[in-house]
PDB file of C-alpha atoms in Angstrom:
ATOM      1  CA  ARG A   1      35.105 -63.816  32.055  1.00 60.00           C
ATOM      2  CA  LYS A   2      36.198 -61.596  34.984  1.00 72.00           C
ATOM      3  CA  GLU A   3      39.924 -61.409  35.801  1.00 88.00           C
ATOM      4  CA  VAL A   4      39.675 -62.417  39.058  1.00 93.00           C
ATOM      5  CA  GLU A   5      36.535 -64.176  40.802  1.00 94.00           C
ATOM      6  CA  GLN A   6      35.350 -64.556  44.363  1.00 95.00           C
ATOM      7  CA  ASP A   7      32.013 -65.490  45.886  1.00 92.00           C
ATOM      8  CA  PRO A   8      31.244 -62.785  47.789  1.00 92.00           C
ATOM      9  CA  GLY A   9      29.646 -64.517  50.868  1.00 91.00           C
ATOM     10  CA  PRO A  10      29.003 -63.976  53.223  1.00 94.00           C
ATOM     11  CA  PHE A  11      30.052 -67.135  54.964  1.00 95.00           C
ATOM     12  CA  ASN A  12      28.459 -67.316  58.716  1.00 97.00           C
ATOM     13  CA  VAL A  13      30.693 -70.182  60.278  1.00 97.00           C
ATOM     14  CA  PRO A  14      30.636 -71.287  63.974  1.00 98.00           C
ATOM     15  CA  GLU A  15      33.746 -70.569  66.112  1.00 98.00           C
ATOM     16  CA  GLY A  16      35.992 -73.594  65.808  1.00 98.00           C
ATOM     17  CA  ALA A  17      34.475 -74.571  61.964  1.00 98.00           C
ATOM     18  CA  THR A  18      37.084 -75.079  59.266  1.00 98.00           C
ATOM     19  CA  VAL A  19      36.034 -72.718  56.361  1.00 97.00           C
ATOM     20  CA  ALA A  20      37.576 -72.664  52.290  1.00 96.00           C
ATOM     21  CA  PHE A  21      37.207 -69.861  49.951  1.00 94.00           C
ATOM     22  CA  ASN A  22      38.371 -70.731  46.416  1.00 95.00           C
ATOM     23  CA  CYS A  23      39.392 -67.899  43.838  1.00 96.00           C
ATOM     24  CA  THR A  24      39.418 -68.169  40.067  1.00 96.00           C
ATOM     25  CA  TYR A  25      41.772 -66.074  37.559  1.00 94.00           C
ATOM     26  CA  SER A  26      41.222 -66.084  34.339  1.00 92.00           C
ATOM     27  CA  ASN A  27      44.758 -65.214  32.843  1.00 87.00           C
ATOM     28  CA  SER A  28      46.974 -68.610  32.493  1.00 87.00           C
ATOM     29  CA  ALA A  29      50.082 -66.073  32.597  1.00 85.00           C
ATOM     30  CA  SER A  30      49.370 -64.814  35.610  1.00 86.00           C
ATOM     31  CA  GLN A  31      52.832 -65.278  37.748  1.00 84.00           C
ATOM     32  CA  SER A  32      52.079 -64.936  41.449  1.00 89.00           C
ATOM     33  CA  PHE A  33      49.259 -64.946  43.821  1.00 94.00           C
ATOM     34  CA  PHE A  34      47.941 -63.729  47.349  1.00 95.00           C
ATOM     35  CA  TRP A  35      45.493 -63.325  50.018  1.00 97.00           C
ATOM     36  CA  TYR A  36      45.121 -60.399  51.582  1.00 97.00           C
ATOM     37  CA  ARG A  37      42.657 -59.750  54.447  1.00 98.00           C
ATOM     38  CA  GLN A  38      40.426 -56.490  55.164  1.00 97.00           C
ATOM     39  CA  ASP A  39      38.751 -55.399  58.248  1.00 97.00           C
ATOM     40  CA  CYS A  40      35.675 -53.314  58.225  1.00 94.00           C
ATOM     41  CA  ARG A  41      36.640 -49.567  57.065  1.00 92.00           C
ATOM     42  CA  LYS A  42      40.621 -50.204  57.321  1.00 96.00           C
ATOM     43  CA  GLU A  43      42.846 -51.118  54.451  1.00 97.00           C
ATOM     44  CA  PRO A  44      43.970 -54.291  53.431  1.00 97.00           C
ATOM     45  CA  LYS A  45      47.036 -56.438  54.683  1.00 97.00           C
ATOM     46  CA  LEU A  46      48.803 -59.042  53.314  1.00 96.00           C
ATOM     47  CA  LEU A  47      47.669 -62.730  54.780  1.00 97.00           C
ATOM     48  CA  MET A  48      50.002 -64.699  52.981  1.00 96.00           C
ATOM     49  CA  SER A  49      51.277 -65.683  49.421  1.00 93.00           C
ATOM     50  CA  VAL A  50      50.208 -68.678  47.857  1.00 94.00           C
ATOM     51  CA  TYR A  51      52.757 -70.356  46.134  1.00 88.00           C
ATOM     52  CA  SER A  52      53.055 -73.428  43.757  1.00 88.00           C
ATOM     53  CA  SER A  53      53.785 -76.040  45.993  1.00 89.00           C
ATOM     54  CA  GLY A  54      51.084 -74.897  48.624  1.00 89.00           C
ATOM     55  CA  ASN A  55      52.010 -72.895  51.648  1.00 93.00           C
ATOM     56  CA  GLU A  56      50.716 -73.178  55.613  1.00 95.00           C
ATOM     57  CA  ASP A  57      50.607 -70.390  58.435  1.00 95.00           C
ATOM     58  CA  GLY A  58      49.490 -71.560  61.651  1.00 97.00           C
ATOM     59  CA  ARG A  59      45.598 -72.448  60.816  1.00 98.00           C
ATOM     60  CA  PHE A  60      45.859 -70.702  57.610  1.00 98.00           C
ATOM     61  CA  THR A  61      46.754 -72.981  54.305  1.00 97.00           C
ATOM     62  CA  ALA A  62      46.736 -71.432  50.757  1.00 97.00           C
ATOM     63  CA  GLN A  63      46.684 -73.657  47.683  1.00 96.00           C
ATOM     64  CA  LEU A  64      47.324 -73.039  43.875  1.00 96.00           C
ATOM     65  CA  ASN A  65      46.112 -75.160  41.135  1.00 94.00           C
ATOM     66  CA  ARG A  66      47.656 -73.663  37.893  1.00 93.00           C
ATOM     67  CA  ALA A  67      45.623 -76.256  35.443  1.00 93.00           C
ATOM     68  CA  SER A  68      42.076 -75.851  37.074  1.00 94.00           C
ATOM     69  CA  GLN A  69      43.386 -71.757  37.457  1.00 94.00           C
ATOM     70  CA  TYR A  70      42.518 -71.407  41.173  1.00 93.00           C
ATOM     71  CA  ILE A  71      43.616 -70.623  44.313  1.00 96.00           C
ATOM     72  CA  SER A  72      42.011 -71.537  47.918  1.00 97.00           C
ATOM     73  CA  LEU A  73      42.172 -70.389  51.272  1.00 97.00           C
ATOM     74  CA  LEU A  74      41.524 -72.780  54.033  1.00 98.00           C
ATOM     75  CA  ILE A  75      40.909 -71.629  57.807  1.00 98.00           C
ATOM     76  CA  ARG A  76      41.082 -74.591  60.345  1.00 98.00           C
ATOM     77  CA  ASP A  77      39.290 -73.753  64.111  1.00 98.00           C
ATOM     78  CA  SER A  78      37.930 -70.385  62.919  1.00 98.00           C
ATOM     79  CA  LYS A  79      38.238 -67.397  65.642  1.00 98.00           C
ATOM     80  CA  LEU A  80      36.058 -64.393  66.235  1.00 98.00           C
ATOM     81  CA  SER A  81      38.946 -62.227  65.105  1.00 98.00           C
ATOM     82  CA  ASP A  82      38.931 -64.447  61.374  1.00 98.00           C
ATOM     83  CA  SER A  83      35.833 -62.224  60.829  1.00 98.00           C
ATOM     84  CA  ALA A  84      36.541 -60.074  58.000  1.00 97.00           C
ATOM     85  CA  THR A  85      36.651 -60.020  54.251  1.00 97.00           C
ATOM     86  CA  TYR A  86      39.326 -61.722  52.304  1.00 98.00           C
ATOM     87  CA  LEU A  87      40.662 -60.457  48.930  1.00 97.00           C
ATOM     88  CA  CYS A  88      42.068 -62.550  46.300  1.00 96.00           C
ATOM     89  CA  VAL A  89      44.679 -61.079  44.334  1.00 95.00           C
ATOM     90  CA  VAL A  90      46.741 -62.221  41.269  1.00 93.00           C
ATOM     91  CA  ASN A  91      50.036 -60.485  39.227  1.00 89.00           C
ATOM     92  CA  ILE A  92      49.300 -60.384  36.193  1.00 81.00           C
ATOM     93  CA  VAL A  93      52.008 -58.697  34.816  1.00 71.00           C
ATOM     94  CA  SER A  94      50.282 -57.341  31.431  1.00 59.00           C
ATOM     95  CA  GLY A  95      48.624 -54.203  30.280  1.00 55.00           C
ATOM     96  CA  ASN A  96      47.841 -51.509  32.582  1.00 52.00           C
ATOM     97  CA  THR A  97      46.673 -53.521  35.663  1.00 62.00           C
ATOM     98  CA  PRO A  98      49.687 -55.618  36.808  1.00 78.00           C
ATOM     99  CA  LEU A  99      48.141 -56.137  40.204  1.00 87.00           C
ATOM    100  CA  VAL A 100      44.306 -57.304  40.220  1.00 90.00           C
ATOM    101  CA  PHE A 101      42.033 -57.726  42.913  1.00 93.00           C
ATOM    102  CA  GLY A 102      38.858 -59.826  43.313  1.00 94.00           C
ATOM    103  CA  LYS A 103      36.025 -58.266  45.330  1.00 94.00           C
ATOM    104  CA  GLY A 104      36.588 -60.093  48.497  1.00 95.00           C
ATOM    105  CA  THR A 105      34.613 -62.835  50.602  1.00 96.00           C
ATOM    106  CA  ARG A 106      33.513 -61.757  53.534  1.00 96.00           C
ATOM    107  CA  LEU A 107      33.471 -64.121  56.493  1.00 98.00           C
ATOM    108  CA  SER A 108      31.493 -63.780  59.932  1.00 97.00           C
ATOM    109  CA  VAL A 109      32.657 -66.243  62.611  1.00 98.00           C
ATOM    110  CA  ILE A 110      29.831 -66.400  65.168  1.00 97.00           C
ATOM    111  CA  ALA A 111      30.546 -67.302  68.779  1.00 95.00           C
TER     112      ALA A 111
ATOM    113  CA  ASN B   1      58.609 -46.563  61.047  1.00 79.00           C
ATOM    114  CA  ALA B   2      55.123 -44.846  60.085  1.00 87.00           C
ATOM    115  CA  GLY B   3      54.959 -46.958  56.991  1.00 95.00           C
ATOM    116  CA  VAL B   4      52.473 -45.528  54.365  1.00 98.00           C
ATOM    117  CA  THR B   5      50.587 -42.592  55.527  1.00 98.00           C
ATOM    118  CA  GLN B   6      47.710 -40.756  54.097  1.00 98.00           C
ATOM    119  CA  THR B   7      46.270 -37.186  54.391  1.00 98.00           C
ATOM    120  CA  PRO B   8      43.130 -36.454  55.013  1.00 98.00           C
ATOM    121  CA  LYS B   9      41.014 -39.306  56.343  1.00 97.00           C
ATOM    122  CA  PHE B  10      38.139 -37.855  55.125  1.00 97.00           C
ATOM    123  CA  GLN B  11      37.409 -35.027  52.849  1.00 97.00           C
ATOM    124  CA  VAL B  12      34.040 -33.528  51.218  1.00 98.00           C
ATOM    125  CA  LEU B  13      34.264 -31.553  47.931  1.00 97.00           C
ATOM    126  CA  LYS B  14      31.821 -29.914  46.075  1.00 98.00           C
ATOM    127  CA  THR B  15      31.443 -30.823  42.280  1.00 98.00           C
ATOM    128  CA  GLY B  16      34.412 -28.923  40.208  1.00 97.00           C
ATOM    129  CA  GLN B  17      36.582 -28.399  43.049  1.00 97.00           C
ATOM    130  CA  SER B  18      40.184 -29.932  42.754  1.00 96.00           C
ATOM    131  CA  MET B  19      42.073 -31.229  45.638  1.00 96.00           C
ATOM    132  CA  THR B  20      45.215 -33.513  46.048  1.00 98.00           C
ATOM    133  CA  LEU B  21      45.278 -36.522  48.032  1.00 98.00           C
ATOM    134  CA  GLN B  22      48.600 -37.273  49.806  1.00 98.00           C
ATOM    135  CA  CYS B  23      50.454 -40.477  50.242  1.00 98.00           C
ATOM    136  CA  ALA B  24      53.971 -40.770  52.067  1.00 98.00           C
ATOM    137  CA  GLN B  25      56.067 -43.962  53.058  1.00 98.00           C
ATOM    138  CA  ASP B  26      59.223 -44.092  54.886  1.00 96.00           C
ATOM    139  CA  MET B  27      60.203 -47.682  53.921  1.00 96.00           C
ATOM    140  CA  ASN B  28      62.138 -46.815  51.061  1.00 95.00           C
ATOM    141  CA  HIS B  29      60.090 -48.560  48.589  1.00 95.00           C
ATOM    142  CA  GLU B  30      60.472 -47.917  44.924  1.00 94.00           C
ATOM    143  CA  TYR B  31      56.940 -49.133  43.712  1.00 93.00           C
ATOM    144  CA  MET B  32      54.063 -47.126  44.889  1.00 96.00           C
ATOM    145  CA  SER B  33      50.203 -47.015  43.691  1.00 96.00           C
ATOM    146  CA  TRP B  34      46.620 -45.434  44.037  1.00 98.00           C
ATOM    147  CA  TYR B  35      43.391 -47.627  44.119  1.00 97.00           C
ATOM    148  CA  ARG B  36      39.884 -46.958  44.519  1.00 97.00           C
ATOM    149  CA  GLN B  37      37.440 -48.957  46.293  1.00 97.00           C
ATOM    150  CA  ASP B  38      33.850 -49.000  45.523  1.00 95.00           C
ATOM    151  CA  PRO B  39      31.105 -51.003  47.118  1.00 88.00           C
ATOM    152  CA  GLY B  40      30.572 -53.937  44.868  1.00 82.00           C
ATOM    153  CA  MET B  41      33.514 -53.070  42.771  1.00 84.00           C
ATOM    154  CA  GLY B  42      36.766 -54.446  44.170  1.00 86.00           C
ATOM    155  CA  LEU B  43      39.875 -52.190  44.472  1.00 94.00           C
ATOM    156  CA  ARG B  44      40.797 -50.755  41.116  1.00 94.00           C
ATOM    157  CA  LEU B  45      44.310 -49.643  40.134  1.00 93.00           C
ATOM    158  CA  ILE B  46      44.267 -45.544  39.389  1.00 96.00           C
ATOM    159  CA  HIS B  47      47.915 -44.954  38.839  1.00 96.00           C
ATOM    160  CA  TYR B  48      51.039 -46.473  40.056  1.00 94.00           C
ATOM    161  CA  SER B  49      54.946 -45.555  39.534  1.00 95.00           C
ATOM    162  CA  VAL B  50      58.045 -48.023  39.347  1.00 92.00           C
ATOM    163  CA  GLY B  51      60.486 -44.937  40.864  1.00 93.00           C
ATOM    164  CA  ALA B  52      60.932 -41.509  41.174  1.00 95.00           C
ATOM    165  CA  GLY B  53      60.100 -39.681  37.786  1.00 96.00           C
ATOM    166  CA  ILE B  54      58.394 -42.490  36.765  1.00 95.00           C
ATOM    167  CA  THR B  55      54.147 -42.977  36.558  1.00 96.00           C
ATOM    168  CA  ASP B  56      51.987 -44.880  34.673  1.00 94.00           C
ATOM    169  CA  GLN B  57      48.398 -45.233  33.928  1.00 93.00           C
ATOM    170  CA  GLY B  58      46.318 -47.946  35.861  1.00 91.00           C
ATOM    171  CA  GLU B  59      42.635 -49.275  34.960  1.00 90.00           C
ATOM    172  CA  VAL B  60      40.649 -46.128  35.794  1.00 95.00           C
ATOM    173  CA  PRO B  61      43.131 -43.187  35.476  1.00 96.00           C
ATOM    174  CA  ASN B  62      40.715 -40.855  33.928  1.00 96.00           C
ATOM    175  CA  GLY B  63      40.099 -37.306  35.946  1.00 97.00           C
ATOM    176  CA  TYR B  64      43.293 -38.042  37.839  1.00 98.00           C
ATOM    177  CA  ASN B  65      46.878 -36.929  38.096  1.00 97.00           C
ATOM    178  CA  VAL B  66      50.135 -38.000  39.866  1.00 98.00           C
ATOM    179  CA  SER B  67      53.605 -37.132  40.076  1.00 97.00           C
ATOM    180  CA  ARG B  68      56.744 -38.840  41.865  1.00 98.00           C
ATOM    181  CA  SER B  69      59.354 -36.548  42.618  1.00 97.00           C
ATOM    182  CA  THR B  70      60.649 -38.083  45.428  1.00 97.00           C
ATOM    183  CA  THR B  71      60.976 -41.554  46.269  1.00 97.00           C
ATOM    184  CA  GLU B  72      58.685 -40.844  49.507  1.00 97.00           C
ATOM    185  CA  ASP B  73      56.125 -39.002  48.179  1.00 98.00           C
ATOM    186  CA  PHE B  74      53.391 -40.009  45.676  1.00 98.00           C
ATOM    187  CA  PRO B  75      50.552 -37.468  45.600  1.00 98.00           C
ATOM    188  CA  LEU B  76      47.145 -38.052  43.549  1.00 98.00           C
ATOM    189  CA  ARG B  77      45.412 -34.855  42.196  1.00 98.00           C
ATOM    190  CA  LEU B  78      41.462 -34.578  41.549  1.00 97.00           C
ATOM    191  CA  LEU B  79      41.232 -32.200  38.533  1.00 92.00           C
ATOM    192  CA  SER B  80      37.864 -31.427  38.514  1.00 97.00           C
ATOM    193  CA  ALA B  81      35.943 -33.159  41.059  1.00 97.00           C
ATOM    194  CA  ALA B  82      32.775 -35.561  40.034  1.00 97.00           C
ATOM    195  CA  PRO B  83      30.124 -37.335  42.119  1.00 97.00           C
ATOM    196  CA  SER B  84      31.344 -40.737  40.325  1.00 97.00           C
ATOM    197  CA  GLN B  85      34.613 -40.291  42.322  1.00 97.00           C
ATOM    198  CA  THR B  86      33.552 -40.076  45.593  1.00 97.00           C
ATOM    199  CA  SER B  87      34.965 -43.549  47.130  1.00 98.00           C
ATOM    200  CA  VAL B  88      37.612 -44.723  49.338  1.00 98.00           C
ATOM    201  CA  TYR B  89      41.233 -44.074  47.991  1.00 98.00           C
ATOM    202  CA  PHE B  90      44.233 -46.158  49.223  1.00 98.00           C
ATOM    203  CA  CYS B  91      47.724 -45.709  48.363  1.00 98.00           C
ATOM    204  CA  ALA B  92      50.070 -48.291  48.503  1.00 97.00           C
ATOM    205  CA  SER B  93      53.703 -49.195  48.505  1.00 96.00           C
ATOM    206  CA  SER B  94      56.041 -52.145  47.725  1.00 93.00           C
ATOM    207  CA  TYR B  95      59.483 -52.418  47.651  1.00 90.00           C
ATOM    208  CA  THR B  96      60.185 -53.372  44.160  1.00 81.00           C
ATOM    209  CA  GLY B  97      56.736 -54.014  42.608  1.00 82.00           C
ATOM    210  CA  THR B  98      53.585 -56.452  42.559  1.00 81.00           C
ATOM    211  CA  ASN B  99      55.358 -59.649  43.338  1.00 82.00           C
ATOM    212  CA  ASN B 100      56.223 -58.548  46.961  1.00 84.00           C
ATOM    213  CA  GLU B 101      53.891 -57.350  49.786  1.00 91.00           C
ATOM    214  CA  GLN B 102      51.726 -54.353  48.944  1.00 94.00           C
ATOM    215  CA  PHE B 103      51.593 -52.150  52.139  1.00 96.00           C
ATOM    216  CA  PHE B 104      48.495 -49.792  52.067  1.00 98.00           C
ATOM    217  CA  GLY B 105      48.076 -46.635  53.830  1.00 98.00           C
ATOM    218  CA  PRO B 106      44.533 -46.103  56.292  1.00 98.00           C
ATOM    219  CA  GLY B 107      42.550 -44.772  53.284  1.00 98.00           C
ATOM    220  CA  THR B 108      40.954 -41.333  52.305  1.00 98.00           C
ATOM    221  CA  ARG B 109      37.337 -41.327  52.482  1.00 97.00           C
ATOM    222  CA  LEU B 110      36.283 -38.663  49.577  1.00 98.00           C
ATOM    223  CA  THR B 111      32.449 -37.590  48.988  1.00 97.00           C
ATOM    224  CA  VAL B 112      32.082 -35.448  46.190  1.00 98.00           C
ATOM    225  CA  LEU B 113      28.381 -33.603  46.412  1.00 97.00           C
TER     226      LEU B 113
END
């Protein structure tokens, strides 16, 4: 099983829609979790950290389920500007790859 | 603050050539790292450094060397370029390590012919 898995998409949704992405991780010792956003041909940028109690930032909500080993990202009222690739990132703190990036989920918001 | 800067933005090499990708940050971050991003592969860690004078290997270190003589700079050297090293290379830094936000440079697009 790969360390961090995401559905690559693409998710094509109309403006105003609610869309959710899931990400599963294999190492139960993983300590911290993040969602990054990457625009086409640009560098990744932190969208939000994911806390055990869940967290919300405007239209974005991230949740962590340690028992099932997945994290989720919910985007409400999608905007055209939300079109990007969303990377799930897990801090495993072991071996030689302390931060593991998922391959990303591509979102296209359509007018 | 300029953040994380990388040079060059684009580079074309012939097989066997060597070159250095430059990375610098002006945020006084201790932790710096190099990733490569290939289609369908996601970001993979090449080398990382937890502070000046300390470096370690990541997931895909073969064919690359790094050094960290100052807090600000973390150059990546390709010893003898191969077509398999065609990729987009990102340098990143963070305040203390992998529990913090990673700040990425704009990337270097490298093609090896």
